[in-house]
Coordinates of C-alpha atoms and ligand atoms in Angstrom, one line a residue:
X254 CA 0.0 0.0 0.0
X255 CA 1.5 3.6 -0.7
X256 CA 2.5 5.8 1.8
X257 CA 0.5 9.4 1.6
X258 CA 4.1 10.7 1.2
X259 CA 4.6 8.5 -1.7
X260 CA 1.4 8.9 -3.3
X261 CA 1.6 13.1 -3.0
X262 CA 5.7 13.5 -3.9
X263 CA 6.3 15.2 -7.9
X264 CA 8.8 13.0 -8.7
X265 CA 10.8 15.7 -10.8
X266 CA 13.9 14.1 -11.3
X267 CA 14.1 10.9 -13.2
X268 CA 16.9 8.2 -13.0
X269 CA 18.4 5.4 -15.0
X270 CA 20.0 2.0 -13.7
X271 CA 24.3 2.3 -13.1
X272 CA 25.1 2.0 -17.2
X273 CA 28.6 1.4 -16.5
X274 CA 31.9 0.6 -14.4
X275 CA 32.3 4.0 -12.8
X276 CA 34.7 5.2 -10.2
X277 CA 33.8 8.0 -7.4
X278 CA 35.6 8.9 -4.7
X279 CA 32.7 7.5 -2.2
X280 CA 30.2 5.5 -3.0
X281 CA 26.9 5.2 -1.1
X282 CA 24.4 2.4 -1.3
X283 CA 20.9 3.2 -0.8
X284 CA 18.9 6.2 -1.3
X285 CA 16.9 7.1 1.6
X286 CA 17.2 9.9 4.2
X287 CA 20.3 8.5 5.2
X288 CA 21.9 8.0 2.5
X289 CA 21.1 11.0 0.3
X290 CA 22.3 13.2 3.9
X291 CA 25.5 11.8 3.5
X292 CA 25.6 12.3 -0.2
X293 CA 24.4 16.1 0.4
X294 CA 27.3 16.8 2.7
X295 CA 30.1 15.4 0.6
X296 CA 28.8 16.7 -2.5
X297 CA 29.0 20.4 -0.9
X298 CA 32.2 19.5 0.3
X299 CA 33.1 18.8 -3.5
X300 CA 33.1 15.0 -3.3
X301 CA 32.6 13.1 -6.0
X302 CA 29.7 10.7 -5.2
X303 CA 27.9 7.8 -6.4
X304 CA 24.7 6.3 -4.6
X305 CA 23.5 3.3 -6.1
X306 CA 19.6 2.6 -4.8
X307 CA 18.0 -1.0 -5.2
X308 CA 14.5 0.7 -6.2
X309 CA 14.0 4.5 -6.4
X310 CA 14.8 6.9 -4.0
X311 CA 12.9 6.7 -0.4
X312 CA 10.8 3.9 -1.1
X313 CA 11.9 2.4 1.8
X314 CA 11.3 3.2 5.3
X315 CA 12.2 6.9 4.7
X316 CA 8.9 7.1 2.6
X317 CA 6.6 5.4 5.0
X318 CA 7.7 7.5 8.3
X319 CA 5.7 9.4 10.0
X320 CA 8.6 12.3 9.5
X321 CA 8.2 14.2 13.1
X322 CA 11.7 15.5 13.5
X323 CA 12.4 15.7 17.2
X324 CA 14.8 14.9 19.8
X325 CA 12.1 13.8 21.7
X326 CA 12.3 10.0 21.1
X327 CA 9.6 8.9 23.6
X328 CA 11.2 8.6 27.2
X329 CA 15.0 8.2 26.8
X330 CA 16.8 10.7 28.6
X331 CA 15.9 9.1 32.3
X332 CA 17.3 5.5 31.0
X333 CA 20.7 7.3 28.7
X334 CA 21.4 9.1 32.3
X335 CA 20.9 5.6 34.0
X336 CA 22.9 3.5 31.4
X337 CA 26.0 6.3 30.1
X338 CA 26.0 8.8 33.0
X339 CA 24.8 12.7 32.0
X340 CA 27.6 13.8 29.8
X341 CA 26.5 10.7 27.7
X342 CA 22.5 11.7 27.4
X343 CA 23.5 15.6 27.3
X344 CA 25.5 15.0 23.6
X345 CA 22.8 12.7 22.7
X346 CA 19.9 15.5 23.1
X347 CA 22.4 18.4 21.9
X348 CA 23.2 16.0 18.7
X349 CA 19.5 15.7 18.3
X350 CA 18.5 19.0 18.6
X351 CA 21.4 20.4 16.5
X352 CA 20.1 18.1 13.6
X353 CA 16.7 19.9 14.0
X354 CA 18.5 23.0 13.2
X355 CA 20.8 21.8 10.4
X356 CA 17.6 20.0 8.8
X357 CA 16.3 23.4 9.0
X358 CA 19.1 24.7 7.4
X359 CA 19.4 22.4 4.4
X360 CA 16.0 22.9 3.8
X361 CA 16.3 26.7 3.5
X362 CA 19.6 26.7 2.0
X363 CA 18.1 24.5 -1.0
X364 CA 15.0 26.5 -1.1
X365 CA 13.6 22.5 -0.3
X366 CA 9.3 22.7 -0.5
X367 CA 8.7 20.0 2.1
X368 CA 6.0 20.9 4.2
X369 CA 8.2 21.6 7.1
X370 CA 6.6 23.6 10.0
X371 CA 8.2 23.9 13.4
X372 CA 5.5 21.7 16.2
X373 CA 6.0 21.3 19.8
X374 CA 6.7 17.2 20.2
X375 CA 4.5 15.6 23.2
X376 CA 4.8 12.2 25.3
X377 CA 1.6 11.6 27.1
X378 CA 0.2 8.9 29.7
X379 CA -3.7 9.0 30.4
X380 CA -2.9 6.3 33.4
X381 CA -2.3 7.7 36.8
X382 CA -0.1 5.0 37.4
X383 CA 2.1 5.9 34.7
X384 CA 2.8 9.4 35.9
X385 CA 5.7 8.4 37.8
X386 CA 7.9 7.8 34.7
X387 CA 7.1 11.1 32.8
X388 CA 7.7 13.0 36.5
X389 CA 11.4 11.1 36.2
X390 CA 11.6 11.7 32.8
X391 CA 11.1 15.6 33.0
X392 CA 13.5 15.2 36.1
X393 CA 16.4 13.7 34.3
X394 CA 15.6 16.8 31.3
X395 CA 16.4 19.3 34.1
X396 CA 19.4 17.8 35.3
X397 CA 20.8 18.0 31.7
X398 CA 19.6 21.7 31.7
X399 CA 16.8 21.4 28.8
X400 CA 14.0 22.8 29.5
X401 CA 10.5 20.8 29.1
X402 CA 6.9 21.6 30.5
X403 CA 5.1 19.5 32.1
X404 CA 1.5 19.9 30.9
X405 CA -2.4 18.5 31.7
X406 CA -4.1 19.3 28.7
X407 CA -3.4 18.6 24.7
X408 CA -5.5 19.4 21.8
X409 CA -5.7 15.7 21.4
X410 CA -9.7 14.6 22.2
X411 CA -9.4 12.8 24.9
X412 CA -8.5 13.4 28.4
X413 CA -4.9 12.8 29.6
X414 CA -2.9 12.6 33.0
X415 CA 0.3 14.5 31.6
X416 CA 2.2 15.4 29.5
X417 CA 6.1 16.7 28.2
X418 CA 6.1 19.1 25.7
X419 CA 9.5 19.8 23.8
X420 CA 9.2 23.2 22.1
X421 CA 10.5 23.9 18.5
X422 CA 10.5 20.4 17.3
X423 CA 9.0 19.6 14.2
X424 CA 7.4 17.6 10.9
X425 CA 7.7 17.7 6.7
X426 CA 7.0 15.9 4.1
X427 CA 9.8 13.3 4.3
X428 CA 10.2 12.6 0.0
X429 CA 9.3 16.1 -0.4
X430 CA 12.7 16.8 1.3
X431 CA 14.5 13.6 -0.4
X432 CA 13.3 15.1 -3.8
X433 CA 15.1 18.3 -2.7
X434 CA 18.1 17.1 -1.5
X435 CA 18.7 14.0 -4.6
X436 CA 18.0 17.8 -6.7
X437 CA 20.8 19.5 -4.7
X438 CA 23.0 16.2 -5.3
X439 CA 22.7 16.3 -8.8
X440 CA 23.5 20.1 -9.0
X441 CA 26.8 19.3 -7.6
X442 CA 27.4 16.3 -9.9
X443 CA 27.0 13.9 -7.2
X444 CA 25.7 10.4 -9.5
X445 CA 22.4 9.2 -8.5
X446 CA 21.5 5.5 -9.8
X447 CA 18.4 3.4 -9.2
X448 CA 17.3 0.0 -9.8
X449 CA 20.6 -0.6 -9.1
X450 CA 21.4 -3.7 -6.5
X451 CA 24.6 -3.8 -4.8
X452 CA 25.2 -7.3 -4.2
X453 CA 28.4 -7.3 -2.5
X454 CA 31.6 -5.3 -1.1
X455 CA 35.1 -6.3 -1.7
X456 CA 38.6 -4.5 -0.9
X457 CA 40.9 -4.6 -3.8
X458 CA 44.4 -2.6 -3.1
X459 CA 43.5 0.7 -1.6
X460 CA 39.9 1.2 -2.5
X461 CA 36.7 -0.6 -2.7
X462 CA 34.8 -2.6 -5.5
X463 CA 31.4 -2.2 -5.2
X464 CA 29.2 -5.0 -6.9
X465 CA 26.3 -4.7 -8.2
X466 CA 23.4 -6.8 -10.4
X467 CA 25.6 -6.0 -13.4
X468 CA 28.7 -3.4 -13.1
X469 CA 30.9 -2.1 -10.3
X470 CA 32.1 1.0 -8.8
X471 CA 35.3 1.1 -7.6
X472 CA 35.6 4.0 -4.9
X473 CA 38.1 5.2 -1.9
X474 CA 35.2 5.0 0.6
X475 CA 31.8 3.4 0.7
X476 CA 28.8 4.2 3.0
X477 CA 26.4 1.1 3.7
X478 CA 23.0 3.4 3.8
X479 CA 20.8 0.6 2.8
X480 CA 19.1 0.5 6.0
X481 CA 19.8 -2.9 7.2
X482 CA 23.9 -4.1 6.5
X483 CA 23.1 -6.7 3.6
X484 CA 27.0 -7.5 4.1
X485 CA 26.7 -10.3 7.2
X486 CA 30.1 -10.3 8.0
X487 CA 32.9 -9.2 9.5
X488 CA 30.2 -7.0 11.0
X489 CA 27.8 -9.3 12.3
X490 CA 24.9 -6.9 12.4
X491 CA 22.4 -9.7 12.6
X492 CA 23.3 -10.9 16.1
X493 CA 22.8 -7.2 17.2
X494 CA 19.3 -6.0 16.3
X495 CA 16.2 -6.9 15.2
X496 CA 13.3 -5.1 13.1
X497 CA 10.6 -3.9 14.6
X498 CA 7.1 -2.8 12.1
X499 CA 4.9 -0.4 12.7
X500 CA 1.1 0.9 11.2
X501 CA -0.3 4.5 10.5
X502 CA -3.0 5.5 8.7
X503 CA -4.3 9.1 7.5
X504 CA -7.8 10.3 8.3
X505 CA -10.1 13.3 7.1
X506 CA -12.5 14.6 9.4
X507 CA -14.5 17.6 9.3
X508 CA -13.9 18.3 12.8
X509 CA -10.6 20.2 14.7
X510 CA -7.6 18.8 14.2
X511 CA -4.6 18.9 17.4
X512 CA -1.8 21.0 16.3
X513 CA 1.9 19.1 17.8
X514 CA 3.1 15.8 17.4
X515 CA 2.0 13.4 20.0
X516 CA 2.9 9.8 21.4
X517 CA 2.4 7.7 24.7
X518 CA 4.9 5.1 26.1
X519 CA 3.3 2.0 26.7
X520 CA 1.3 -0.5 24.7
X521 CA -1.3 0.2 22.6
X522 CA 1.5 2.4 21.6
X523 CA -0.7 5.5 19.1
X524 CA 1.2 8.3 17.8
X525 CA -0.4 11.6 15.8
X526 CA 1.0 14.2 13.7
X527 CA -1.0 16.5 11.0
X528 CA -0.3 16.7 7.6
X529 CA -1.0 18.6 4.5
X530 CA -3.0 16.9 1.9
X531 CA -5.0 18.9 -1.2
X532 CA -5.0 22.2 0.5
X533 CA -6.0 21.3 4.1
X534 CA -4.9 19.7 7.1
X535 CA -5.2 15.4 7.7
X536 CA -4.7 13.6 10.7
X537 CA -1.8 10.5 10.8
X538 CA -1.9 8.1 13.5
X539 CA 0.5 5.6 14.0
X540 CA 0.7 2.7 16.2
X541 CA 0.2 -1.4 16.1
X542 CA 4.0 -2.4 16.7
X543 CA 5.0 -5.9 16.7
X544 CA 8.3 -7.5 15.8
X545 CA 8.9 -8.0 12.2
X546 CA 8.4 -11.2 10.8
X547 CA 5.8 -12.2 13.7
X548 CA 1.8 -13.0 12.9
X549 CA 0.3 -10.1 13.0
X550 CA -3.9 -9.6 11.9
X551 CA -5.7 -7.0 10.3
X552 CA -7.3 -6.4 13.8
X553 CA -3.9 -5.6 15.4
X554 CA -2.3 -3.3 13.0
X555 CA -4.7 -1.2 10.4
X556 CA -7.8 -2.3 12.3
X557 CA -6.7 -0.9 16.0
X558 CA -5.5 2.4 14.4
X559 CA -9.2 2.7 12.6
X560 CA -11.2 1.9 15.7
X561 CA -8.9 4.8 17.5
X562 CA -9.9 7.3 14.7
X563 CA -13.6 6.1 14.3
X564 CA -14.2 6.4 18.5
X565 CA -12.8 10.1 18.3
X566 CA -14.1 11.0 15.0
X567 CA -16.9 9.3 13.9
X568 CA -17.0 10.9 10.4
X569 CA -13.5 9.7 9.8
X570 CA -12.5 8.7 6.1
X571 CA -9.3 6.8 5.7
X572 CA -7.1 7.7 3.1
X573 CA -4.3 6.1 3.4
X574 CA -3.4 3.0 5.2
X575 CA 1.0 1.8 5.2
X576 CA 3.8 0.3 7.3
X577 CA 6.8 0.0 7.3
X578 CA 9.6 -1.1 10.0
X579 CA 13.2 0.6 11.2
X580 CA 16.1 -1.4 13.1
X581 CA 16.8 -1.3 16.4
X582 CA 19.8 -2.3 18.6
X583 CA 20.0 -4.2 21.7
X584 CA 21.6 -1.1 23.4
X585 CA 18.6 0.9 22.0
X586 CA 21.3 3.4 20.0
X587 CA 22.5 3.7 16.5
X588 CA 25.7 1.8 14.6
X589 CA 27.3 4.3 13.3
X590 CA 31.0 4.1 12.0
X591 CA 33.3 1.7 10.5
X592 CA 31.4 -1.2 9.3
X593 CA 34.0 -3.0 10.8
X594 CA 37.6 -2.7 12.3
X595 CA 38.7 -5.1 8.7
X596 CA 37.1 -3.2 6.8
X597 CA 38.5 0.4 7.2
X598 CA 37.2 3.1 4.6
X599 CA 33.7 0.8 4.8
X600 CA 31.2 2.9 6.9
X601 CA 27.5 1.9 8.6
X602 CA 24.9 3.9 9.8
X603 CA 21.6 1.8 11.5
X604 CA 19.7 1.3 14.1
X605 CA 17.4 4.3 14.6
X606 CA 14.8 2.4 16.4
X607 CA 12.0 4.8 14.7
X608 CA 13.7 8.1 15.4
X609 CA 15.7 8.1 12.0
X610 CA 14.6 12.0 11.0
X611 CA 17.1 13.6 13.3
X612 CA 19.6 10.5 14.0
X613 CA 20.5 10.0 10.7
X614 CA 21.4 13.3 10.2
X615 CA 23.4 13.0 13.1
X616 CA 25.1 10.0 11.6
X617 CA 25.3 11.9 8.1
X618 CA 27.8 14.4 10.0
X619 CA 29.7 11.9 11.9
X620 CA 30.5 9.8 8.7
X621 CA 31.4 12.7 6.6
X622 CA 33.8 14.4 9.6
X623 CA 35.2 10.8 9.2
X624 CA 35.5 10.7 5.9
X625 CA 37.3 14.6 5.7
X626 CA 39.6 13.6 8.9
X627 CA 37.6 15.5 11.5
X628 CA 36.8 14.8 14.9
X629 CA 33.1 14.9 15.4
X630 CA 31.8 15.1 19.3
X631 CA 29.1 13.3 19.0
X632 CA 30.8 9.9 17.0
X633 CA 31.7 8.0 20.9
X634 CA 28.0 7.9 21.2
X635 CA 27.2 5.3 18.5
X636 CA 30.9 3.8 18.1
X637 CA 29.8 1.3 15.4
X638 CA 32.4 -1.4 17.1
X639 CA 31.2 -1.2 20.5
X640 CA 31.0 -4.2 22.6
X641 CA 29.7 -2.8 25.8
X642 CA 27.5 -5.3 28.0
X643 CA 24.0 -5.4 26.5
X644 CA 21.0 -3.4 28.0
X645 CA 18.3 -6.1 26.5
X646 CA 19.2 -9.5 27.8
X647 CA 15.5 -10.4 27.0
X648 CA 15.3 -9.7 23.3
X649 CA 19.0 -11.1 22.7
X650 CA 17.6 -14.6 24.1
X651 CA 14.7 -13.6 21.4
X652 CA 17.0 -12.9 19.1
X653 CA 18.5 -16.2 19.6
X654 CA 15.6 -18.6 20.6
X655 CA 14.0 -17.1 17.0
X656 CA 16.9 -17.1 14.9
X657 CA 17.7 -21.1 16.2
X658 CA 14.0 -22.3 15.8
X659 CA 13.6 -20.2 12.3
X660 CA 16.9 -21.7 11.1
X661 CA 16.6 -25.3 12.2
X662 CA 13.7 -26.4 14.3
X663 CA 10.6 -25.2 12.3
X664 CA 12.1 -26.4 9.4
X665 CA 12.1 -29.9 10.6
X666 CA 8.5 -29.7 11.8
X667 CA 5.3 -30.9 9.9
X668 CA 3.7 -28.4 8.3
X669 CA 0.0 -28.6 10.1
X670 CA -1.6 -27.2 6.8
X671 CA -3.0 -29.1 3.9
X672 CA -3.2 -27.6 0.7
X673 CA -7.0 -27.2 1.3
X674 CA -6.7 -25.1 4.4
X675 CA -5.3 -22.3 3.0
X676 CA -8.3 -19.9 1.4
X677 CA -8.1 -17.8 -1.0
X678 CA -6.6 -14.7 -0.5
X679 CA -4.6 -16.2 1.9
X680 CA -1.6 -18.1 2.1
X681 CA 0.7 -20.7 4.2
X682 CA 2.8 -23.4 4.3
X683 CA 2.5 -27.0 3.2
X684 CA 4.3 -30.0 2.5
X685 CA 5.1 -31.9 -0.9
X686 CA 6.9 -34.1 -2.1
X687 CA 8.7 -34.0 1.4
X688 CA 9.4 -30.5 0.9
X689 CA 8.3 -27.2 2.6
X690 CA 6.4 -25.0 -0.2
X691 CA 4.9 -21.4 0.5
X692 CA 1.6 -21.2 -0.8
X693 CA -0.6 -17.8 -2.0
X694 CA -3.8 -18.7 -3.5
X695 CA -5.4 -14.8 -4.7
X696 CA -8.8 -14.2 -4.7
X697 CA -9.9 -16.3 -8.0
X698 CA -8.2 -19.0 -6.0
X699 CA -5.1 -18.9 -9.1
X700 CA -2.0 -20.3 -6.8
X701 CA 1.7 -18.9 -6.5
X702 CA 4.1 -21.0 -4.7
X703 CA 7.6 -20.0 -3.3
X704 CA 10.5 -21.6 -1.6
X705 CA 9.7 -19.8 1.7
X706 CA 13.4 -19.9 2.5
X707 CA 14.7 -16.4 3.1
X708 CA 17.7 -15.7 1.0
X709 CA 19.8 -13.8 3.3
X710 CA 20.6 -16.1 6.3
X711 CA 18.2 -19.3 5.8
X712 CA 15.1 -19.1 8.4
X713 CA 12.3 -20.2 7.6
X714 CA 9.4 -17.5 6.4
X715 CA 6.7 -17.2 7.9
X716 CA 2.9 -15.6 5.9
X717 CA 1.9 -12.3 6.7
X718 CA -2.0 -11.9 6.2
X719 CA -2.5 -8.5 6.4
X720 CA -0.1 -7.4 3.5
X721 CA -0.1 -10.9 1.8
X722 CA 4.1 -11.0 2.1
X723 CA 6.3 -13.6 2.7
X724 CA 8.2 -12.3 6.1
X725 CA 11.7 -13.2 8.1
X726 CA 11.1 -13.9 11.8
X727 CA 14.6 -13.8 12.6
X728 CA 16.1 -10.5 10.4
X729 CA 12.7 -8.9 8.9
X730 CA 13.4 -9.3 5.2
X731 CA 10.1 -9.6 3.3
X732 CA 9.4 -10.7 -0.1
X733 CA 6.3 -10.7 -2.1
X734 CA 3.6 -13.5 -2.9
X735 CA 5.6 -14.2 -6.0
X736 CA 9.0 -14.3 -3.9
X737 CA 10.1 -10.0 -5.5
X738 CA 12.1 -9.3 -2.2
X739 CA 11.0 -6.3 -1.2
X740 CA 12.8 -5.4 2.4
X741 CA 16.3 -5.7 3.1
X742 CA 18.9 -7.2 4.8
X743 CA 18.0 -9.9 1.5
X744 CA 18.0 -8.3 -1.5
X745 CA 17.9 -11.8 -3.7
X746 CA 13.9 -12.8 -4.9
X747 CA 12.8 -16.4 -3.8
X748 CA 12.5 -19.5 -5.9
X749 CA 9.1 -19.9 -6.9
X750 CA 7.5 -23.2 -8.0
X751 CA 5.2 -24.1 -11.0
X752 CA 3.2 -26.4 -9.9
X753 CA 1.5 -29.2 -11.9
X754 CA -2.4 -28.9 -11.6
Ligands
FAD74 C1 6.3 3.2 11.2 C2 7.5 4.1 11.4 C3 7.3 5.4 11.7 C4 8.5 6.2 11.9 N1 8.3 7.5 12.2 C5 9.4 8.3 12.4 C6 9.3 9.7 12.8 O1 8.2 10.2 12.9 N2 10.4 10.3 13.1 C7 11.6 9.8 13.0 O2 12.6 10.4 13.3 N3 11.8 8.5 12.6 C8 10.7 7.8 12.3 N4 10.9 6.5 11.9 C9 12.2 6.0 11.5 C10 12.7 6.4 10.2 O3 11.7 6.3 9.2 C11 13.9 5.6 9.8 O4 14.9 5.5 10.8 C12 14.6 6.2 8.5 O5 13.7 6.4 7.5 C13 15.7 5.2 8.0 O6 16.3 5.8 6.9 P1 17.4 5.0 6.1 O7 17.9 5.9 5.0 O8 18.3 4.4 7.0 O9 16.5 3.7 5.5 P2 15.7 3.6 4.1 O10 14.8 4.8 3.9 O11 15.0 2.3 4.2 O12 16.8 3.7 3.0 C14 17.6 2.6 2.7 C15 17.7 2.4 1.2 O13 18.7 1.4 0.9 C16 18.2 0.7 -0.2 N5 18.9 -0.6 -0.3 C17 18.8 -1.6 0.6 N6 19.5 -2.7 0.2 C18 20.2 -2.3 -0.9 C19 21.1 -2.9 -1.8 N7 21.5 -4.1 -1.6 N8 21.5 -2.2 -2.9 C20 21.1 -0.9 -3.1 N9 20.2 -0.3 -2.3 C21 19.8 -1.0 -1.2 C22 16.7 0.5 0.0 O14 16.0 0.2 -1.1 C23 16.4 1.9 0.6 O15 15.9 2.8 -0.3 C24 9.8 5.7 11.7 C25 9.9 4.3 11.5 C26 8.8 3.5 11.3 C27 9.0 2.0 11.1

């Protein structure tokens, strides 16, 4: 389903597929807000640049945000103080809030039409009980000097307990803003190519070779902005994180809309922010989390956001309905560095756990002081080769106990569906010939079978109902009903089956 940002973006640059061998001096591999950041810097710096992009630019999680750009990123500072100590969480808010401002900056620099409107940011609670943790919250603010209100009412209709506001935070139209910087890009003869997979990363003498489905760039310094690292070792980025999806949906109403950006902490997590749409204001809300790759309904994701807009305004029409899912570390903080100590001259950036407006620009500047041989003060807080003892024990045992039952267990197990079980529009797996095949049958009852083996590491996929995709469990890539990968780390199709009637 497209993204309201997707659907509403003048796509008024065009590009073609890399032609030819090329050389740059860095080449950047994907073409989302990451990656065109870091190609924006370098390009003004006089770089000569090359991103190579799998589909076209921000198709991917980029252009199905919900683009707030905040330092406000829920309740963090209380648990940064707790983990790193307050020097630690006082860098990570100025980095944030300085990204605010140089977002601001690019975008009136490059005269960039995106929407953007300064918004105070909110967290909320309407539990008593949960009043405690924004009081700490709004404690451990102080002690790093910022300045946030506690407040009792929102323009939000419904009652709350409290509130923090962060003032001069704010939203945009994310692909309006990717438009405007891949524009800028090409102004400075920084080389845009799409439809363009990068399949692998090699070192050969002092540079890079960077493969792709059918020619190479060969470049002093790469940048892995594709998202997810596709390239499973020497980093090992798999061990470290997991994928985590989330809905929104946008809603007209004829009644008042709240002005701000709003979101509460625990679950049913909902999250609202306006936006412009044919001349007038639209609601977003956001919400229905679950870990990417588990069995999700139509009742848990699209359907709880719709009963939250239809209870609050009944005359609600939906508009648009997307997902779409972000990485997040164990640590809860971005990779961002060397991809790996072997690989020197290889740079990452990942892991914004849903708070990738402002972080990857922070990442945009740390790479690029990298690159240029300048110490940036904000690069110790998401060293890329950290090893430091992990904050969330719970989800590495989840990341192991799914990984090992995806990857072996599950694969060994009976299939409990038959062939007949599965109805149309629907899908699953079943067994033949002693094999495990991944079944679609669309509405006419016309069948598409896949291999359901994921092509990055192995595990076994598992269906997703509501979007009719073939999901990973263990690292959240997700392929369509005829096995067209769609979400990284893969980035080969499946093997589909003909099957004999
Ligand atoms: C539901 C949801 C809501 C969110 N809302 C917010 C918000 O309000 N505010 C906020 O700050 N953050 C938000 N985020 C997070 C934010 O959207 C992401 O952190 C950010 O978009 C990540 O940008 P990116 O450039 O790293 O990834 P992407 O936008 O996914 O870009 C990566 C690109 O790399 C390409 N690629 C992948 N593999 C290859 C390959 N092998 N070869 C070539 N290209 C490749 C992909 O096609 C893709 O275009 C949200 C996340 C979710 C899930």
């Amino acid at each position: 389903m497209n993204s309201l940002w997707l659907d509403s973006v003048s796509k008024n640059i065009s590009f073609s597929s890399l032609p030819e061998n090329k050389k740059a001096q860095v080449c950047i591999i994907g073409a989302g807000i990451f990656g065109l950041t870091c190609a924006y810097y370098l390009t003004k710096l006089g770089y000569h640049v090359i991103v190579l992009e799998k589909d076209d630019i921000g198709e991917k999680a980029t252009g199905h945000t919900t683009g707030k750009i905040t330092s406000q990123h829920s309740l963090f500072y209380d648990y940064l103080i707790q983990s790193y100590g307050e020097k630690f969480a006082k860098d990570y808010l100025s980095a944030n809030e300085q990204a605010i401002q140089d977002i601001q900056n690019i975008i009136q620099e490059e005269k960039i039409k995106c929407d953007f409107a300064l918004e105070n940011s909110y967290v909320y609670t309407t539990k008593n009980s949960e009043l405690r943790a924004i009081k700490k919250e709004i404690s451990a603010l102080d002690s790093l000097g910022f300045h946030s209100e506690f407040v009792t009412k929102l323009g939000l209709p419904f009652e709350i307990e409290g509130a923090i506001c962060f003032k001069n935070q704010a939203q945009f139209h994310p692909l309006k803003y990717l438009y405007g910087l891949a524009s800028s890009i090409t102004n400075r003869n920084g080389e845009i190519f799409t439809h363009t997979t990068v399949t692998d990363v090699q070192k050969e003498d002092d540079s890079y070779v960077v493969f792709t489905n059918h020619h190479t760039v060969v470049a002093d310094f790469v940048i892995m902005a594709s998202h997810y690292p596709f390239i499973n070792f020497p980093g090992f980025y798999f061990t470290k994180m997991y994928q985590s999806t989330s809905y929104l949906i946008a809603v007209d109403t004829k009644k008042t809309l709240p002005h701000g950006m709003y979101i509460n902490f625990t679950n049913p997590i909902f999250s609202y922010r306006t936006a412009r749409y044919k001349g007038k204001d639209i609601l977003l809300i956001g919400g229905g989390e679950h870990k990417t790759g588990q069995p999700t309904c139509y009742q848990d994701s699209y359907g709880l956001l719709e009963e939250e807009a239809f209870r609050y305004y009944p005359d609600a029409e939906i508009l648009y309905r997307w997902n779409t899912r972000d990485c997040i570390s164990l640590d809860k903080l971005p990779y961002v560095g060397i991809y790996s100590s072997m690989m020197p001259n290889v740079f990452v950036g990942t892991g914004f756990k849903k708070w990738g407006m402002t972080l990857t620009n922070v990442a945009a500047n740390i790479i690029v002081d990298e690159i240029c041989g300048k110490q940036n003060p904000y690069q110790y807080l998401f060293r890329s080769t950290r090893l430091k003892p992990l904050k969330n024990h719970d989800e590495m045992k989840n990341i192991l106990v799914q990984s090992t039952t995806s990857l072996f267990f599950d694969k060994l197990k009976l299939s409990p569906m038959q062939f007949e079980d599965i109805a149309n529009n629907s899908g699953g797996i079943v067994e033949i010939n002693h094999e495990k095949v991944g079944i679609y049958k669309d509405e006419n009852g016309k069948i598409y079978a896949v291999k359901p083996i994921c092509t990055h590491l192995g595990c076994l996929l598992s269906w997703n109902d509501v979007d009719k995709t073939w999901d990973c469990p263990c690292h959240g890539s997700r392929f369509d009903y005829q096995g067209k990968n769609l979400y990284d780390p893969a980035f080969k199709d499946l093997d589909f089956y003909v099957l004999d009637s």
